[in-house]
PDB file of C-alpha atoms in Angstrom:
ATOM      1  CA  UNK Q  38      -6.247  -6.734  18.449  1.00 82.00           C
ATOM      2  CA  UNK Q  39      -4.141  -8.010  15.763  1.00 92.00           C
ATOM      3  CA  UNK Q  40      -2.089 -10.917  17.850  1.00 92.00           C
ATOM      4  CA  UNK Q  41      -1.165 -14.053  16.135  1.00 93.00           C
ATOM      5  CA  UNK Q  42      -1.600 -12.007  12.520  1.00 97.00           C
ATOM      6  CA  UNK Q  43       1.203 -12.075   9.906  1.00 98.00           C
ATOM      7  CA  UNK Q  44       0.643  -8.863   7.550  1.00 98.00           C
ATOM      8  CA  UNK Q  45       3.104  -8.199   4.511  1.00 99.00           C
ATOM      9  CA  UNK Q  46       3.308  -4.408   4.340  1.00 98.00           C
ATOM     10  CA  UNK Q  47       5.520  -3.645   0.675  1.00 99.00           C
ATOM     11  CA  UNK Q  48       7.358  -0.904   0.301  1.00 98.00           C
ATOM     12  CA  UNK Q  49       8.132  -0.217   3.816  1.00 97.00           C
ATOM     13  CA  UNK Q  50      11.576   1.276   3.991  1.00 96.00           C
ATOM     14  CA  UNK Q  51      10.237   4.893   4.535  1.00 92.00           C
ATOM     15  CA  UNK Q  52       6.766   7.069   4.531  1.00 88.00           C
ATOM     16  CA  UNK Q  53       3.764   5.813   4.506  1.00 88.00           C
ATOM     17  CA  UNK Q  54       4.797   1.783   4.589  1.00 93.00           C
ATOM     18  CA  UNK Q  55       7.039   2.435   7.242  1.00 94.00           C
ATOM     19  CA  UNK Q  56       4.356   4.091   9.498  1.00 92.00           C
ATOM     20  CA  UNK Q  57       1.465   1.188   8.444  1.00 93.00           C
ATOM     21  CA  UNK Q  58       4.064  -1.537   9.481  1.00 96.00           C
ATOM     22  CA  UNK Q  59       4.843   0.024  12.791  1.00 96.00           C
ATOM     23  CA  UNK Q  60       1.483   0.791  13.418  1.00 94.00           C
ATOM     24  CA  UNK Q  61       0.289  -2.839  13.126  1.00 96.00           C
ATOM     25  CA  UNK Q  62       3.038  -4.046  14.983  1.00 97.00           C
ATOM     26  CA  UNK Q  63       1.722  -1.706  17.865  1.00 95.00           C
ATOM     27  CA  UNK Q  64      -1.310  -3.360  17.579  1.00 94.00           C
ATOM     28  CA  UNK Q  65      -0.430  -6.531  17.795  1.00 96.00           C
ATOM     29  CA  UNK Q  66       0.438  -8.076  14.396  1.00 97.00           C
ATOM     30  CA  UNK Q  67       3.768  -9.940  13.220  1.00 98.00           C
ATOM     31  CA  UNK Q  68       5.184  -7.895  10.122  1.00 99.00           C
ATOM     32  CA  UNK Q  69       6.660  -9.543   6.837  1.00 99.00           C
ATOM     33  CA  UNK Q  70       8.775  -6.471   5.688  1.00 99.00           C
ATOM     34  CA  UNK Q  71       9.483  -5.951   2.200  1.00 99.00           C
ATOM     35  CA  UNK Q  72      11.353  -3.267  -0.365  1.00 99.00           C
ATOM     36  CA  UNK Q  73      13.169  -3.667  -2.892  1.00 98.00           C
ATOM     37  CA  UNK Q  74      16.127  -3.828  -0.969  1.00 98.00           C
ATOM     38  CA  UNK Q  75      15.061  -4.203   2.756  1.00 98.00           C
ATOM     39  CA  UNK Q  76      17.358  -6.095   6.313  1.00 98.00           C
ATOM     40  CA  UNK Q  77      17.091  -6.464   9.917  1.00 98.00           C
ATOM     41  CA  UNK Q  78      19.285  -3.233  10.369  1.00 98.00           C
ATOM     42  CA  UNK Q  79      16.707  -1.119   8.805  1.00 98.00           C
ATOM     43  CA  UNK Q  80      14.487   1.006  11.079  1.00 98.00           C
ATOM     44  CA  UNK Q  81      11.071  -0.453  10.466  1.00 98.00           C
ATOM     45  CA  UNK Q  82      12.305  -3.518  11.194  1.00 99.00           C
ATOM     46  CA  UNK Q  83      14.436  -2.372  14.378  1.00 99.00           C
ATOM     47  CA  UNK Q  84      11.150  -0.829  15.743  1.00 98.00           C
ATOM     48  CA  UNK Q  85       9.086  -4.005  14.920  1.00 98.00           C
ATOM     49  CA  UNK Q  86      10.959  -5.626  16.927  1.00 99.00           C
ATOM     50  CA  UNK Q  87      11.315  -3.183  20.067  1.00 98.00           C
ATOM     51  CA  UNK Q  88       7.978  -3.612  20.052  1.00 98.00           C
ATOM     52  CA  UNK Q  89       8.078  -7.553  20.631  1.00 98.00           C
ATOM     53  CA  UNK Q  90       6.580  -8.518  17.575  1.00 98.00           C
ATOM     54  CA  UNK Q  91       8.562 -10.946  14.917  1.00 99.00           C
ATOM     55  CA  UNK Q  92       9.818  -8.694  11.644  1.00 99.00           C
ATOM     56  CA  UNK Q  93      11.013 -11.220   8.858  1.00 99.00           C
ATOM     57  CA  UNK Q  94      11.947  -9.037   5.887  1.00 99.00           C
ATOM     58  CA  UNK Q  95      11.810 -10.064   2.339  1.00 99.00           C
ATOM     59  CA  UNK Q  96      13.875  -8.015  -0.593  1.00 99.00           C
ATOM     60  CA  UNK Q  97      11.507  -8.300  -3.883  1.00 99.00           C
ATOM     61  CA  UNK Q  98      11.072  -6.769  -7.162  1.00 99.00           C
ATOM     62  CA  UNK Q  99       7.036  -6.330  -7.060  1.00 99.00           C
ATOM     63  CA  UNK Q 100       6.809  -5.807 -10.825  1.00 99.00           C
ATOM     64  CA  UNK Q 101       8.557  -9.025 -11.067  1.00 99.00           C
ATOM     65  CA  UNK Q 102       6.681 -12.149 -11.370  1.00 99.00           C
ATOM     66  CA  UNK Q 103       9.523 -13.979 -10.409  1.00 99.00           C
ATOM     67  CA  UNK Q 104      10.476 -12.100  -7.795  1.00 99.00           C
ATOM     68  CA  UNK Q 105       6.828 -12.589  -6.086  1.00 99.00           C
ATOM     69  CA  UNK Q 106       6.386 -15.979  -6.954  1.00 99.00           C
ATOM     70  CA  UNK Q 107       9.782 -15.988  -4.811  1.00 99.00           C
ATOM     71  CA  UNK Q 108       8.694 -13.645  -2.118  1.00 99.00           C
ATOM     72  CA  UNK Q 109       4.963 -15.931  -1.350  1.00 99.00           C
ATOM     73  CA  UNK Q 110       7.060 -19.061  -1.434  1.00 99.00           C
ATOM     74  CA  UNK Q 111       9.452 -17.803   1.280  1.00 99.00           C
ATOM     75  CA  UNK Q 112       6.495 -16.423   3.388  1.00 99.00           C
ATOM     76  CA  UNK Q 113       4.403 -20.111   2.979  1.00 98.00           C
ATOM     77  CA  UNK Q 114       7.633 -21.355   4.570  1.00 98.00           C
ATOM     78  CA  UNK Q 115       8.691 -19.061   7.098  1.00 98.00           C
ATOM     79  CA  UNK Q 116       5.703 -17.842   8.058  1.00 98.00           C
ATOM     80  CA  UNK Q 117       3.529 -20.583   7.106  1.00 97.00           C
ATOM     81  CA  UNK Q 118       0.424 -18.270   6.308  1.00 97.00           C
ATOM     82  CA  UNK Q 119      -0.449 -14.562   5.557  1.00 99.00           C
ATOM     83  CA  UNK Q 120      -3.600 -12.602   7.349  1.00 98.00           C
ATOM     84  CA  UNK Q 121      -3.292  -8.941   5.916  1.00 97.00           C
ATOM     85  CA  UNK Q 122      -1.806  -7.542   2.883  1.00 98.00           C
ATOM     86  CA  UNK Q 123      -0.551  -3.995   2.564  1.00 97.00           C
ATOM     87  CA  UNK Q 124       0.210  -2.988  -0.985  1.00 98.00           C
ATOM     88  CA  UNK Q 125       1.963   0.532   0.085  1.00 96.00           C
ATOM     89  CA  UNK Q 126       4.916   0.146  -2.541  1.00 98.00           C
ATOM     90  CA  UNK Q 127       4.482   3.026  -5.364  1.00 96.00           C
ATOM     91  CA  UNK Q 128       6.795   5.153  -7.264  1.00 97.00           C
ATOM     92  CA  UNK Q 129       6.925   8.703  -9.284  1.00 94.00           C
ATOM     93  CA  UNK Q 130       8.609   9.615 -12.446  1.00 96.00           C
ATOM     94  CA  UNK Q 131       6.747  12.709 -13.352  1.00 94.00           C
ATOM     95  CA  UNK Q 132       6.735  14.254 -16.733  1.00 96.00           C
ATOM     96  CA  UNK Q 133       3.807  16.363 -19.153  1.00 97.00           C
ATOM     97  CA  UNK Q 134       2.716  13.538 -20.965  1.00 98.00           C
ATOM     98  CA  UNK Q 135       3.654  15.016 -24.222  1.00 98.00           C
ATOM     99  CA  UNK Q 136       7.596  14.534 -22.955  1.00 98.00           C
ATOM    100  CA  UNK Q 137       6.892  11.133 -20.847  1.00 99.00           C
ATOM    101  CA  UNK Q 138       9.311   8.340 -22.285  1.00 99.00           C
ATOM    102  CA  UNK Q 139       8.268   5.279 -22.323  1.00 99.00           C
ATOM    103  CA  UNK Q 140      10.632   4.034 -19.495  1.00 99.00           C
ATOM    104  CA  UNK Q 141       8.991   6.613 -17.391  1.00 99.00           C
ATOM    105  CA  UNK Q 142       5.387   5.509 -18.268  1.00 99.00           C
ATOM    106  CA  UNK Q 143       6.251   1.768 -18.061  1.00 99.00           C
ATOM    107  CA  UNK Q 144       8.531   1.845 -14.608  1.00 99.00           C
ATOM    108  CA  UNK Q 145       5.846   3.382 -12.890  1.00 99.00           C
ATOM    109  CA  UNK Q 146       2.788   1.096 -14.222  1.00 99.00           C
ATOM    110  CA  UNK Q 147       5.597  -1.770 -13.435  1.00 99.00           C
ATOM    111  CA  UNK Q 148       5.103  -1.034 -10.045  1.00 99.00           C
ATOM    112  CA  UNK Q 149       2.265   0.631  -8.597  1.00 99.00           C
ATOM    113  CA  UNK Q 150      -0.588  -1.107 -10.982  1.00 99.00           C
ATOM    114  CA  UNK Q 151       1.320  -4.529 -12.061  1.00 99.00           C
ATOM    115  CA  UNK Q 152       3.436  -5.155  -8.590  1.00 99.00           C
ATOM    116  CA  UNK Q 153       0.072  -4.386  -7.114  1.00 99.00           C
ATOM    117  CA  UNK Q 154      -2.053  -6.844  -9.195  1.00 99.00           C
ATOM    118  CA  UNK Q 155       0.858  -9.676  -7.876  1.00 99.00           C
ATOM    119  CA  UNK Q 156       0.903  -9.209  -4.503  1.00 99.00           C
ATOM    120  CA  UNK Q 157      -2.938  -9.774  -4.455  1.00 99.00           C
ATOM    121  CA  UNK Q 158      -2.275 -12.673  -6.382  1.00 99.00           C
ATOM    122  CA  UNK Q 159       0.384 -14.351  -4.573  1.00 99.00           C
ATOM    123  CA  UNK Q 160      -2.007 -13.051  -1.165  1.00 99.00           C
ATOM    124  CA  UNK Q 161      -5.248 -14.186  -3.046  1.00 98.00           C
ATOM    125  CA  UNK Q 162      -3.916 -18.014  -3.364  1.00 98.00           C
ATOM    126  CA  UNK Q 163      -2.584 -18.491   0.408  1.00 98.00           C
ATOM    127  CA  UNK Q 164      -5.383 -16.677   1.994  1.00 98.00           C
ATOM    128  CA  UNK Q 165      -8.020 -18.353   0.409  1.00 98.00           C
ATOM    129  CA  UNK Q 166      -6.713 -21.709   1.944  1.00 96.00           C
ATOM    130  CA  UNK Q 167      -7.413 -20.657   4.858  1.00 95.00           C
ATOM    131  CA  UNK Q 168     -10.925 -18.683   3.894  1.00 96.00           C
ATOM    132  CA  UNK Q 169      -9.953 -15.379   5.569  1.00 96.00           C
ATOM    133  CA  UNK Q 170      -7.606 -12.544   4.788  1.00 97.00           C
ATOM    134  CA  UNK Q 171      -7.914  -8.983   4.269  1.00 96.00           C
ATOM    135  CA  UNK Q 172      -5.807  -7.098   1.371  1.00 97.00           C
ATOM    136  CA  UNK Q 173      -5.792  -3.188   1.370  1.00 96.00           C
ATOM    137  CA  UNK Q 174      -4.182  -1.128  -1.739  1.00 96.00           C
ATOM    138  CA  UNK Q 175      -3.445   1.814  -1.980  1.00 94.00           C
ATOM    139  CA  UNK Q 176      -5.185   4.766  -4.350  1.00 94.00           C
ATOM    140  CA  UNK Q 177      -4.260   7.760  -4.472  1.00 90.00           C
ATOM    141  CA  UNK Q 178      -6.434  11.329  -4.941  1.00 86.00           C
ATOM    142  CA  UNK Q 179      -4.705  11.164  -8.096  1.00 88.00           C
ATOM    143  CA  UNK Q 180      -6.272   8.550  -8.935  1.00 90.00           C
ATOM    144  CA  UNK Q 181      -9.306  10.504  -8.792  1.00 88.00           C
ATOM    145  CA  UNK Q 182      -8.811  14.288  -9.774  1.00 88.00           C
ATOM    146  CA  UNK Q 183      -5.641  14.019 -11.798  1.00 90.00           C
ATOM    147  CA  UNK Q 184      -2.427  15.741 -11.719  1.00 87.00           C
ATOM    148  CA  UNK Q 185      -0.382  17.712 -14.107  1.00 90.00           C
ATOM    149  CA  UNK Q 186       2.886  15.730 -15.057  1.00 93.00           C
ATOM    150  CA  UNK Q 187       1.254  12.550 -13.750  1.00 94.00           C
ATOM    151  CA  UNK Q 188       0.044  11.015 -16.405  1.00 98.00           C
ATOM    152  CA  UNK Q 189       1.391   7.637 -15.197  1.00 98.00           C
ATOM    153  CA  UNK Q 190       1.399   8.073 -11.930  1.00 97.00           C
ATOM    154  CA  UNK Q 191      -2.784   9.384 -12.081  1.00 97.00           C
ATOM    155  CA  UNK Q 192      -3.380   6.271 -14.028  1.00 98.00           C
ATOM    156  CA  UNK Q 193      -2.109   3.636 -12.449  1.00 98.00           C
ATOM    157  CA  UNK Q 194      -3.842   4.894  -9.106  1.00 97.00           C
ATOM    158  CA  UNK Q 195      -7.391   5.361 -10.849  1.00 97.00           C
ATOM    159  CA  UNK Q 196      -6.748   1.621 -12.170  1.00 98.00           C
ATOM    160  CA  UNK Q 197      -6.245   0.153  -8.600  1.00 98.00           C
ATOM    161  CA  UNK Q 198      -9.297   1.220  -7.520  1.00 95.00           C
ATOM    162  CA  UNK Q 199     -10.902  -0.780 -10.513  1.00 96.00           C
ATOM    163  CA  UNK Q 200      -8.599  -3.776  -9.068  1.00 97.00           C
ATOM    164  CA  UNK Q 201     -10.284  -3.130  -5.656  1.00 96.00           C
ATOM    165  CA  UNK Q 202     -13.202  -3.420  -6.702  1.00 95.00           C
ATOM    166  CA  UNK Q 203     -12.915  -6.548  -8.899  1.00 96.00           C
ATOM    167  CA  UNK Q 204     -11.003  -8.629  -6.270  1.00 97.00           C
ATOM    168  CA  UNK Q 205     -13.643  -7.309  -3.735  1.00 95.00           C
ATOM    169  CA  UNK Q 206     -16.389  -8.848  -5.590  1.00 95.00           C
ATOM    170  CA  UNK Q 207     -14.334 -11.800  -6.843  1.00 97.00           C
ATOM    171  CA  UNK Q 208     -12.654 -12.910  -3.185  1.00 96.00           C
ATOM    172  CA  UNK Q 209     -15.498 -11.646  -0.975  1.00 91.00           C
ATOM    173  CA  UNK Q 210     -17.402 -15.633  -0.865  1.00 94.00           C
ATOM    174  CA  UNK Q 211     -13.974 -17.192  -0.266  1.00 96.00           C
ATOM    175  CA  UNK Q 212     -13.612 -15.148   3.282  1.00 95.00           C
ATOM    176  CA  UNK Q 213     -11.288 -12.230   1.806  1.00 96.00           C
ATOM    177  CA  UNK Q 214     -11.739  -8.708   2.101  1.00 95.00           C
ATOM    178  CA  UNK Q 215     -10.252  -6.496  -0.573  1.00 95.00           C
ATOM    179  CA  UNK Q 216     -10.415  -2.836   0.361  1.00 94.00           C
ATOM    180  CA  UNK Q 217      -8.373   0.392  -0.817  1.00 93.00           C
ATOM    181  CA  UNK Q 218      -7.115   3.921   1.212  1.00 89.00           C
ATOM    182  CA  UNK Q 219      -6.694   6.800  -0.851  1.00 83.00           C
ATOM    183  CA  UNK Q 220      -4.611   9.085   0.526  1.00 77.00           C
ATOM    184  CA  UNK Q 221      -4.009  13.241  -0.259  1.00 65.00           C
ATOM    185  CA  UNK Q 222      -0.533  14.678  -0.669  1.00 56.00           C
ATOM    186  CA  UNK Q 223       1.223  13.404   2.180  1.00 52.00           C
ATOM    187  CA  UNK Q 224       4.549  14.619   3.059  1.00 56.00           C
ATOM    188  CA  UNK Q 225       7.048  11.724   2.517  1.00 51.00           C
ATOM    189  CA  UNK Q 226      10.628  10.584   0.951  1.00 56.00           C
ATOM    190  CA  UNK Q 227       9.084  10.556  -2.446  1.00 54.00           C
ATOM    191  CA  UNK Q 228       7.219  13.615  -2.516  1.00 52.00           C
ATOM    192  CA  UNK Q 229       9.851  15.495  -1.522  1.00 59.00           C
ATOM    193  CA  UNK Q 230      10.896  15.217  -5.083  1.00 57.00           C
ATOM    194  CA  UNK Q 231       8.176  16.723  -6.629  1.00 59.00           C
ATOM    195  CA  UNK Q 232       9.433  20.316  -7.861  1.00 65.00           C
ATOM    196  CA  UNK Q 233       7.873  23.251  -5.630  1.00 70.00           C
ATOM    197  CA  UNK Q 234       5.917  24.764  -8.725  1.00 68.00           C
ATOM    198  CA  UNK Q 235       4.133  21.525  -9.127  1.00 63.00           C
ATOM    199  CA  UNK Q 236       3.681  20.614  -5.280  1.00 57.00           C
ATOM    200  CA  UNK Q 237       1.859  23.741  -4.863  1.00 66.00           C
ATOM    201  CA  UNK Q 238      -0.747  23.088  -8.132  1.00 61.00           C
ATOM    202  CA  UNK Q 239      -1.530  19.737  -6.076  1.00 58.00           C
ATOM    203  CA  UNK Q 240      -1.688  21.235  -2.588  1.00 58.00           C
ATOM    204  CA  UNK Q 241      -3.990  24.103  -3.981  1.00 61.00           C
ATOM    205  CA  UNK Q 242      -6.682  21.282  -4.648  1.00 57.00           C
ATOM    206  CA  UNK Q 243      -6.606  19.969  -1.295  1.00 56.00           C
ATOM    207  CA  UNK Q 244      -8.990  21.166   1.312  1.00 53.00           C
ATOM    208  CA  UNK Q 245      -7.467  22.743   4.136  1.00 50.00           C
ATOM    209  CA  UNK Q 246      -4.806  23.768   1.110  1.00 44.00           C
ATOM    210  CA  UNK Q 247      -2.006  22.292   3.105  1.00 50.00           C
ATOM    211  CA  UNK Q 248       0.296  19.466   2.745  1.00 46.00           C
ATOM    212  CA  UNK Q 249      -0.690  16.558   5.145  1.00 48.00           C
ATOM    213  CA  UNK Q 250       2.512  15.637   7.431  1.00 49.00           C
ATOM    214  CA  UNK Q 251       0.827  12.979   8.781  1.00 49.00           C
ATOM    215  CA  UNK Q 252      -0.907  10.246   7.015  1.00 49.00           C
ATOM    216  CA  UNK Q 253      -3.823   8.335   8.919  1.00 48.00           C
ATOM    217  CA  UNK Q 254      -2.464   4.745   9.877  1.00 52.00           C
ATOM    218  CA  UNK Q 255      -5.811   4.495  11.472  1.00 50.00           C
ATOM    219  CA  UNK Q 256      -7.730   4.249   8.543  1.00 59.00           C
ATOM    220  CA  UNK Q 257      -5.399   0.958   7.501  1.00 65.00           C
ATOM    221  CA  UNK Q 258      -5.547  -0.709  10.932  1.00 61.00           C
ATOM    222  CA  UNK Q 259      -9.295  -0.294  10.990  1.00 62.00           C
ATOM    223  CA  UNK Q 260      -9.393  -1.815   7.851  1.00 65.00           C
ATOM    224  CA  UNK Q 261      -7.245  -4.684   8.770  1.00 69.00           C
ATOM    225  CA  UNK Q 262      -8.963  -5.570  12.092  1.00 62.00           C
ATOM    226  CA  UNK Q 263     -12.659  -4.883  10.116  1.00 59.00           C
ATOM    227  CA  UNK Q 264     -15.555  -7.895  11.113  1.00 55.00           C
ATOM    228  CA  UNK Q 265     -15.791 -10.587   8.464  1.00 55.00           C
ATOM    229  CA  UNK Q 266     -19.202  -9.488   8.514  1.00 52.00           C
ATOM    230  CA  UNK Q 267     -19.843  -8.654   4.486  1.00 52.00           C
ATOM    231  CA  UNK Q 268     -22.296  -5.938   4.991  1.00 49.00           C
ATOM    232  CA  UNK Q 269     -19.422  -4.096   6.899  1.00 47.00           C
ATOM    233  CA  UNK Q 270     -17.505  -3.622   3.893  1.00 48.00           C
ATOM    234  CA  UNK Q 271     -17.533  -1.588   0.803  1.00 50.00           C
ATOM    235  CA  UNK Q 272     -15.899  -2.749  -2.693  1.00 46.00           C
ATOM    236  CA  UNK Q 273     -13.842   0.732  -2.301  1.00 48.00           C
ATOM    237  CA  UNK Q 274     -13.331   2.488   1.126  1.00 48.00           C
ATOM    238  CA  UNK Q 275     -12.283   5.805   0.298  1.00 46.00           C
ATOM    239  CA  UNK Q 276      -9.981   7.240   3.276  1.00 44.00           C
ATOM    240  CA  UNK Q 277      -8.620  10.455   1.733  1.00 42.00           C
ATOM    241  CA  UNK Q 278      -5.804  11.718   4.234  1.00 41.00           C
ATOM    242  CA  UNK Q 279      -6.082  15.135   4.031  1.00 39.00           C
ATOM    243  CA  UNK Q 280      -4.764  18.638   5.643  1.00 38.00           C
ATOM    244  CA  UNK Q 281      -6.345  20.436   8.507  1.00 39.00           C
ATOM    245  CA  UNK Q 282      -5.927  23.197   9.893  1.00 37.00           C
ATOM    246  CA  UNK Q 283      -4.183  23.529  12.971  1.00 32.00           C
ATOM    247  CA  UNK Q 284      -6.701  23.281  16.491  1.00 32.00           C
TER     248      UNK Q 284
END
């Protein structure tokens, strides 16, 4: 379905990336790996490989221009194009907004909104050589509804969405697809952190009021292997992974 693809999945140590990576390897595509520190002994890229596809993975700072800049340039060469882009990498550093420092406001915009933005950049620029690509982000239902000591976190999700629909309308003529997944509370490495009192206030506003274990790699593959056909696609593609109740 995917054969002969190269997709860049970032942030693909653990959770979420990990899963999309492995996922599209199953299905065919040749993963560039990338984290901010990321190697050939690491399990994605172990399990890339057991599944016969090529795993070349890339350590990069994604709120780094340089680092990008650095990151495309070794994909041009070793790869010599790019077909998908998944911008997984996020991070929390949660605090009421009335106590958020700086740092914590900054780091997290750093990342998830400006590594974001730079990675479609650096995708934008090879992929409309070749007039076709697809690029998903990722939102969040934060993004959306808000949640209490996630000031930075809530916006920097509700401003990818904006991004998605810019680079949608912006990239759509020159054969690339820009879409976006916004996923629930899914249980991974970096919502583990969350303390319980707050995990519960965000699970209570879920339907199903459970956490989801599972997020829906589906939703990204379908995405990634969509028709060029324009009228198939939607400036913003909703896919809120959700809880449901068991049977």
């Amino acid at each position: 379905m995917l054969r002969e693809k190269w997709a860049l999945v970032t942030g693909c140590r653990r959770g979420i990336g990990q899963s999309v990576a492995i996922t599209l390897a199953e299905y065919g595509a040749d993963l560039i790996l990338n984290d901010l520190t990321i190697s050939d002994e690491d399990e994605v890229a172990v399990a890339v490989r057991g599944l016969g596809r090529k795993a070349l993975c890339l350590s990069a700072d994604i709120a780094s221009p340089e680092s990008v800049d650095a990151m495309f340039a070794q994909i041009k060469e070793k790869a010599g194009r790019l077909d998908i882009l998944v911008n997984n990498a996020g991070i929390t550093m949660d605090a009421m907004a009335h106590k958020m420092t700086f740092e914590q406001w900054n780091k997290v915009l750093g990342v998830n909104l400006t590594g974001t933005f730079l990675c479609c950049q650096g995708a934008a620029k090879m992929m409309t050589e070749n007039k076709s690509g697809k690029i998903i982000n990722t939102s969040s239902v934060a993004g959306f509804i808000g949640n209490i000591g996630q000031a930075n976190y809530s916006a920097t999700k509700a401003a990818v969405a904006g991004l998605t629909k810019t680079l949608a309308k912006e990239l759509a003529g020159k054969g690339v697809y820009v879409n976006a997944v916004a996923p629930g509370f899914v249980e991974t490495p970096m919502t583990e952190k969350i303390p319980d009192e707050l995990k519960q206030q965000m699970i209570a506003k879920i339907p199903g009021y459970r956490q989801c274990r599972h997020f829906s790699r589906v939703s990204v593959v379908g995405l990634c292997n969509r028709s060029d056909n324009p009228d198939q696609w939607r400036n913003f593609h909703g896919v809120t992974s959700r809880s449901k109740r068991d049977g």
